[in-house]
mmCIF file of C-alpha atoms in Angstrom:
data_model
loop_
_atom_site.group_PDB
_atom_site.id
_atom_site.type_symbol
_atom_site.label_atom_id
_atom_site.label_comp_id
_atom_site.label_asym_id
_atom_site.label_seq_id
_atom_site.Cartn_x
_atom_site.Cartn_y
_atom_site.Cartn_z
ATOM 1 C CA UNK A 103 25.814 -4.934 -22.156
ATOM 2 C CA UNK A 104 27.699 -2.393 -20.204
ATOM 3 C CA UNK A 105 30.380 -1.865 -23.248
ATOM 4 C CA UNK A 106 27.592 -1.153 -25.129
ATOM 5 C CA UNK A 107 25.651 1.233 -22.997
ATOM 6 C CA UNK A 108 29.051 3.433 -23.045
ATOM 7 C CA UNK A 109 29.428 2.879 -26.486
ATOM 8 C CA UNK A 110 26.324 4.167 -27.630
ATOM 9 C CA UNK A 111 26.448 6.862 -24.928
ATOM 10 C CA UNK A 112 29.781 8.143 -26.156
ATOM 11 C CA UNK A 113 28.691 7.991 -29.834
ATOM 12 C CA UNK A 114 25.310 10.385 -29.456
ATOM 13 C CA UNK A 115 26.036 12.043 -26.293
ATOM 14 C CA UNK A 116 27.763 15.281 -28.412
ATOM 15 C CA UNK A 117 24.321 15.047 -30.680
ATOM 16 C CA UNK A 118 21.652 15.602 -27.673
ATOM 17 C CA UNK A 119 23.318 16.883 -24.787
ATOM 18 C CA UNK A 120 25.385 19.949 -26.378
ATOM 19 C CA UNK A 121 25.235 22.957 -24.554
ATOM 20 C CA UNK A 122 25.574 26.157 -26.340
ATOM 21 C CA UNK A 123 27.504 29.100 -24.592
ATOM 22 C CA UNK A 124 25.953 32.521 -24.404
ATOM 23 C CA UNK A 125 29.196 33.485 -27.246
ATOM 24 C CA UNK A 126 27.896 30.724 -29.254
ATOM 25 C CA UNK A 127 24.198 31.325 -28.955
ATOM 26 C CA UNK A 128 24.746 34.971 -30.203
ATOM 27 C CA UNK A 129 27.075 34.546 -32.910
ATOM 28 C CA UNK A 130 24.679 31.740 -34.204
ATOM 29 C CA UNK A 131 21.851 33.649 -34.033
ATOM 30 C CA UNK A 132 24.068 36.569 -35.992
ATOM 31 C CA UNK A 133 24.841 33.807 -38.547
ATOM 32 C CA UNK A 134 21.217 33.406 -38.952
ATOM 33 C CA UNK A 135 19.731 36.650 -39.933
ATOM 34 C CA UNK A 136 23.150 36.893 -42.226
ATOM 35 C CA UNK A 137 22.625 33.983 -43.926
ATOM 36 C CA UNK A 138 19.307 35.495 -45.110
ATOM 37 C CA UNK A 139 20.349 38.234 -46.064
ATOM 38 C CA UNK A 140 22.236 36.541 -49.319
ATOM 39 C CA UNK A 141 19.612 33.799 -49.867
ATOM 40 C CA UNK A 142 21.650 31.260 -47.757
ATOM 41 C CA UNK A 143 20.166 28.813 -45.917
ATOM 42 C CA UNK A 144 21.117 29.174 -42.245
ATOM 43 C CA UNK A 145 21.660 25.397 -41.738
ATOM 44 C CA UNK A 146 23.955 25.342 -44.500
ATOM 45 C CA UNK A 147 26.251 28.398 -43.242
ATOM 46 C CA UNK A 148 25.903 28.201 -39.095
ATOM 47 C CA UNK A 149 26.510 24.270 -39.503
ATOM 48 C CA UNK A 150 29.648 25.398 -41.674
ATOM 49 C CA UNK A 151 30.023 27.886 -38.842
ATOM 50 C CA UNK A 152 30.442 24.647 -36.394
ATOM 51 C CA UNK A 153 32.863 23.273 -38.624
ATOM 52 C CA UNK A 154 35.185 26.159 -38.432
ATOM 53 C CA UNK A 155 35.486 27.635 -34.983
ATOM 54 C CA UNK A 156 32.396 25.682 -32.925
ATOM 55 C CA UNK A 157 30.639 29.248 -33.569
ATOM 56 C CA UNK A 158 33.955 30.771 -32.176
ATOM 57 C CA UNK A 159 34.651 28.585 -29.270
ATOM 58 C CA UNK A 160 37.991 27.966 -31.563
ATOM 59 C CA UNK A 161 38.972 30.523 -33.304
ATOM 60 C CA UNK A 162 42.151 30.000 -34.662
ATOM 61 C CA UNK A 163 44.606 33.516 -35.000
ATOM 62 C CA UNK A 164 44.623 36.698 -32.943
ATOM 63 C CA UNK A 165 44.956 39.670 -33.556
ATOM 64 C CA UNK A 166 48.840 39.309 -32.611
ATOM 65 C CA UNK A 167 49.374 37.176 -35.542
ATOM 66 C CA UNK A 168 48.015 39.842 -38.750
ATOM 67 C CA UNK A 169 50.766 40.327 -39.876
ATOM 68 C CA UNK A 170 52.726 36.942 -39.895
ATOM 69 C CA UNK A 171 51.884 35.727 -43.262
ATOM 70 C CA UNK A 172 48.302 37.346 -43.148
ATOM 71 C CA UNK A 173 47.497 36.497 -46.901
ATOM 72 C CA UNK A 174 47.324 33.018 -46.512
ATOM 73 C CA UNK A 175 45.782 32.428 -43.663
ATOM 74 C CA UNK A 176 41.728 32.281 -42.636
ATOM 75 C CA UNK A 177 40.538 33.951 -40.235
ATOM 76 C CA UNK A 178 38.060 34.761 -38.154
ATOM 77 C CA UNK A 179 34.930 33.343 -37.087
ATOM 78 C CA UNK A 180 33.879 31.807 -40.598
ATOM 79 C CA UNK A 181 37.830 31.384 -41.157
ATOM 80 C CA UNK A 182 37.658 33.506 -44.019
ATOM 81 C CA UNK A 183 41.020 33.589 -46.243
ATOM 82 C CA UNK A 184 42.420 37.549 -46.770
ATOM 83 C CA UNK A 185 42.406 37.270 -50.437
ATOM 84 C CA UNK A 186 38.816 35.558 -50.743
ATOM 85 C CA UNK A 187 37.871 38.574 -49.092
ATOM 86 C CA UNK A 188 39.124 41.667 -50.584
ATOM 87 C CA UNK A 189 37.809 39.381 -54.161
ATOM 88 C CA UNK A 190 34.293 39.320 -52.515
ATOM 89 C CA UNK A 191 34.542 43.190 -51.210
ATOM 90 C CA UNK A 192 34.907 44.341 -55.223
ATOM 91 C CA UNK A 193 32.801 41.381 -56.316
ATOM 92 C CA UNK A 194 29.517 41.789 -53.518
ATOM 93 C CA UNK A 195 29.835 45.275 -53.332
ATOM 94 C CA UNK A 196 31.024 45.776 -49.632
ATOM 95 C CA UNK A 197 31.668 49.685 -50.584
ATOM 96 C CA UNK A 198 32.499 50.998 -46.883
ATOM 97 C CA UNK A 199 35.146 48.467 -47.406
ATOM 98 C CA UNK A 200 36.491 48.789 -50.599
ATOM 99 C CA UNK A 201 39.024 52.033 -50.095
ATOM 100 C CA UNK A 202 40.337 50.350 -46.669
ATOM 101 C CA UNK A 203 43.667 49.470 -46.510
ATOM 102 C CA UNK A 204 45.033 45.752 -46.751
ATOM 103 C CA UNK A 205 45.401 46.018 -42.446
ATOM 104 C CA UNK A 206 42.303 47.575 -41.637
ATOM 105 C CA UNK A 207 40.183 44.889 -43.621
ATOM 106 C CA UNK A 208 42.419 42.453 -41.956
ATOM 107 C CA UNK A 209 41.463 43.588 -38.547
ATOM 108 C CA UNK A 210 37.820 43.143 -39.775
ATOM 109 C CA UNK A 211 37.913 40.138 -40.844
ATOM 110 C CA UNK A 212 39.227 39.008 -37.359
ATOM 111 C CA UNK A 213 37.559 41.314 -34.947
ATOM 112 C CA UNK A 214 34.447 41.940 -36.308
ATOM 113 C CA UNK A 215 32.057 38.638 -36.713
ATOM 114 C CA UNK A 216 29.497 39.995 -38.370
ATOM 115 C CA UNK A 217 31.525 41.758 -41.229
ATOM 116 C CA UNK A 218 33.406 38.009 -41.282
ATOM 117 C CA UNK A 219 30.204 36.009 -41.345
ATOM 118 C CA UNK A 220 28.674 38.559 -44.579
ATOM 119 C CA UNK A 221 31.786 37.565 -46.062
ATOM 120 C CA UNK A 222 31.599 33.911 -45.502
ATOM 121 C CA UNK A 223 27.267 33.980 -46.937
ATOM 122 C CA UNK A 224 28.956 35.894 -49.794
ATOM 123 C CA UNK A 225 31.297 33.191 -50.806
ATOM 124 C CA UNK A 226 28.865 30.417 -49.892
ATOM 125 C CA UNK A 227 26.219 31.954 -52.298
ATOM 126 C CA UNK A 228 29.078 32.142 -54.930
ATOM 127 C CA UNK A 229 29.958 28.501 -54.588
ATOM 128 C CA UNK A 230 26.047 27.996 -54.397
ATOM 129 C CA UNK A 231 25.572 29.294 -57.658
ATOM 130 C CA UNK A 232 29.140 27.599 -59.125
ATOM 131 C CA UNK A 233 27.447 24.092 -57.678
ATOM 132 C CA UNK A 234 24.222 24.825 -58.695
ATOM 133 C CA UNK A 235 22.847 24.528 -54.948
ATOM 134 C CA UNK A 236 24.865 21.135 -54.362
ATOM 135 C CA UNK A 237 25.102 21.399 -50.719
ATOM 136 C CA UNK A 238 28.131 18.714 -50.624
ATOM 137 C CA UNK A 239 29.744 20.163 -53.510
ATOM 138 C CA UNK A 240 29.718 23.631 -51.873
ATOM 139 C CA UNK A 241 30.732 22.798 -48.136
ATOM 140 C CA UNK A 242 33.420 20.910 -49.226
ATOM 141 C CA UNK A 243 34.502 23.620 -51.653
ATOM 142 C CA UNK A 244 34.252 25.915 -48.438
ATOM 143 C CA UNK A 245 37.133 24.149 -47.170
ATOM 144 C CA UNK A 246 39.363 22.732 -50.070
ATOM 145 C CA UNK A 247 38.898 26.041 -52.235
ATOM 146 C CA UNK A 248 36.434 27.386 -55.004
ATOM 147 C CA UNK A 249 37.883 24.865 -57.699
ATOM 148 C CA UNK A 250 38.739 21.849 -55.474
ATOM 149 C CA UNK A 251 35.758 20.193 -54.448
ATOM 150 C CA UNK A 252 37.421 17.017 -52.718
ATOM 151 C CA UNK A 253 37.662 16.842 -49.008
ATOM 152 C CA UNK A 254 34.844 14.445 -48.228
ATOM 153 C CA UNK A 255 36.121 14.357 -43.917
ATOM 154 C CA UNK A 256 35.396 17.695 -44.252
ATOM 155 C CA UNK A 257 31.402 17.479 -45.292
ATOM 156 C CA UNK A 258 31.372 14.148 -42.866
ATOM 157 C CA UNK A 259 32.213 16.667 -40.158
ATOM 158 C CA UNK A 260 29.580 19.064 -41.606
ATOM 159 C CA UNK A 261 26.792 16.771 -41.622
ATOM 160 C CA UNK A 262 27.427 15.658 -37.783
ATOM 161 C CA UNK A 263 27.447 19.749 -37.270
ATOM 162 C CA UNK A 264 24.052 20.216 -39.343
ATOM 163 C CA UNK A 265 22.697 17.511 -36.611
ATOM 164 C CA UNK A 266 24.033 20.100 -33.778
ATOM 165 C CA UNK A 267 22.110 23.019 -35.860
ATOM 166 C CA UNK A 268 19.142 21.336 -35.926
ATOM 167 C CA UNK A 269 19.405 20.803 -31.665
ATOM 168 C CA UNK A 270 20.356 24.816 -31.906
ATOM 169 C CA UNK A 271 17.758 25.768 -33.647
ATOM 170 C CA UNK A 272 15.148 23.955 -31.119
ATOM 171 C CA UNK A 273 16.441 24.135 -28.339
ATOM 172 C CA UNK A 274 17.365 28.150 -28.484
ATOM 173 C CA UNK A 275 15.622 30.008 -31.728
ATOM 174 C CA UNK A 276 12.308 28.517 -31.499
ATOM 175 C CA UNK A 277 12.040 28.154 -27.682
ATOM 176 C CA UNK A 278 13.658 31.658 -27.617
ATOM 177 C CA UNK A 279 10.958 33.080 -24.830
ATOM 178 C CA UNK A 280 11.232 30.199 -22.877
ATOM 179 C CA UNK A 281 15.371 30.153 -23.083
ATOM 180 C CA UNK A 282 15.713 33.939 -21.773
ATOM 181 C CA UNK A 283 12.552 33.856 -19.725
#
């Protein structure tokens, strides 16, 4: 009986008793009225978000590391690979971005978490429209790259984070009042 009280508590506790920082809570709610923007839904991309950094409680290179192999890595917030982006600057239009230098972008891509998370809803409405809105097609191709579709751990972590969105998204968005009263 016990074993199985601790078991059960160990398995959900992560689902209902989360607590979001104040880091988290903003760049979540950023990822929100971004994901709009491009026709995303925010479940899909802040859930994604979750996957990648825990809405930056991870984040995985600093600005120290740029220049150490900086075209194949991800980075920032959304864990965004270098040449992903400067293919969704032309592609999307980002103009204030597109006469940057290589660096500069770079330091955009890791500093700046909205500029990161537009860049993320860009791809995700590219692989959207590649997948024809197959939301497990298009999270795992997120991960494993625009024409490898195949890392299934990857979307089982995803839908455990969509569960964590949906908790977000009560608890904080539409109790918003009430949470900074």
């Amino acid at each position: 009986m016990v074993r199985n009280f601790f078991l059960t508590f160990f398995l959900f506790y992560p689902l209902f008793a989360y607590n979001f920082n104040q880091k988290q809570i903003a760049n979540l709610e950023e990822c929100v009225k971004i994901s709009s923007l491009f026709g995303n839904s925010p479940e899909l991309v802040c859930s994604i978000m979750l996957n990648e950094t825990a809405a930056g409680e991870s984040l995985k290179h600093s600005v120290g590391d740029r220049f150490l192999k900086a075209f194949n890595r991800s980075y920032g917030i959304m864990q965004v690979r270098f040449k992903t982006c400067k293919f969704l600057i032309k592609k999307f239009g980002f103009k204030e971005f597109r006469n940057l230098p290589d660096e500069k972008i770079l330091v955009y891509l890791m500093e700046d978490n909205k500029f990161n998370i537009a860049i993320a809803n860009a791809y995700i409405a590219l692989l959207r429209k590649k997948y024809k809105d197959d939301t497990k097609k298009v999270v795992i191709a997120y991960n494993s790259g625009y024409y490898n579709p195949n890392n299934v751990s990857y979307y089982k972590k995803f839908l455990k984070n969509k569960k964590l969105f949906k908790e977000f998204e009560i608890r904080y968005l539409k109790n918003k009042d009430e949470y900074n009263g």
